[in-house]
Amino acid sequence: MDIIDSIILGIIQGLTEFLPVSSSGHLELGKAILGDESLPKESLLFTVVLHFATALSTIVIFRKDILDLIKGVLKFEWNEDLQFVSKIALSMIPAVIVGLFFEEQLEQLFGGNILLVGCMLIVTAALLFLADRAKNTNKKVSLSNALIIGVSQAVALLPGISRSGATISTSVLLGNDKIKAARFSFLMVVPLIFGKIAKDVLSGDITYESANFTSLGAGFIAAFIAGLFACTWMITLVKKSKLSYFAIYCVIVGVTAIIFALLNK
């Protein structure tokens, strides 16, 4: 994989990790349009590097929140910070269960299933349209809300369902404040990303012998910078109820993908 390919993939990963358009869905569409051989295949090492970059960009954006949470937890009191961390932990359970016990079934849904991607992008669009029309409140995410949002995050493992779109939309539709919903959505994925990175590293499947560290570095920087931009932009869009623009985009891409899949049966 050359530097240009790494930068392009890094930008795609950084943007689509936070913007509600489904990173997995766009990767599948790219493979179908360009052909599996035309699009450089991401090695496990490269995937880990990009995921680490987007997780790091989240930490940078929410560094003050994370430091406050750590300080609050270290007080060893059932305070607001410990309650928030408990909600994050609770929200992780559905995705962890799906990832551990249904990994093989999920992998079978990838690999050019364009019809599924198209349909799921339309589902994402519907969620975004509904969330944009929800009334804003000052309500915080509750423990029961956290579990429901966690279920939506697990569903978002399907190609074409946006993780950020599904979790933020679910939270807002449950009556939570839009900014608090976005904050919870982005913070809840950080431990999952690091957990997935640890799982991949410990699996022993990562090879370093043929790694091009220049390309890896370029991809990391591109994903990190794109992630910073996308995460900040997404928070502003949620606050201003501008998710419908992405809903329209998802409908257009989704319908195009369905037509493409049907014509190439």
XYZ file of C-alpha atoms in Angstrom, residues 5 31 44 52 92 115 121 132 134 160 210 225 233 243 250 261:
16
model
C -3.644 5.031 -0.749
C -14.813 -2.287 -3.133
C -5.049 -5.989 10.173
C -6.166 3.978 17.126
C -20.766 -1.610 25.792
C -28.008 -4.722 -1.477
C -28.177 3.191 4.604
C -33.505 15.955 13.523
C -36.983 15.610 17.945
C -24.543 0.422 6.167
C 6.395 -6.492 5.619
C -6.714 14.963 11.469
C -18.241 19.207 13.005
C -28.552 15.716 10.461
C -27.676 8.293 2.844
C -26.909 -4.426 -6.770
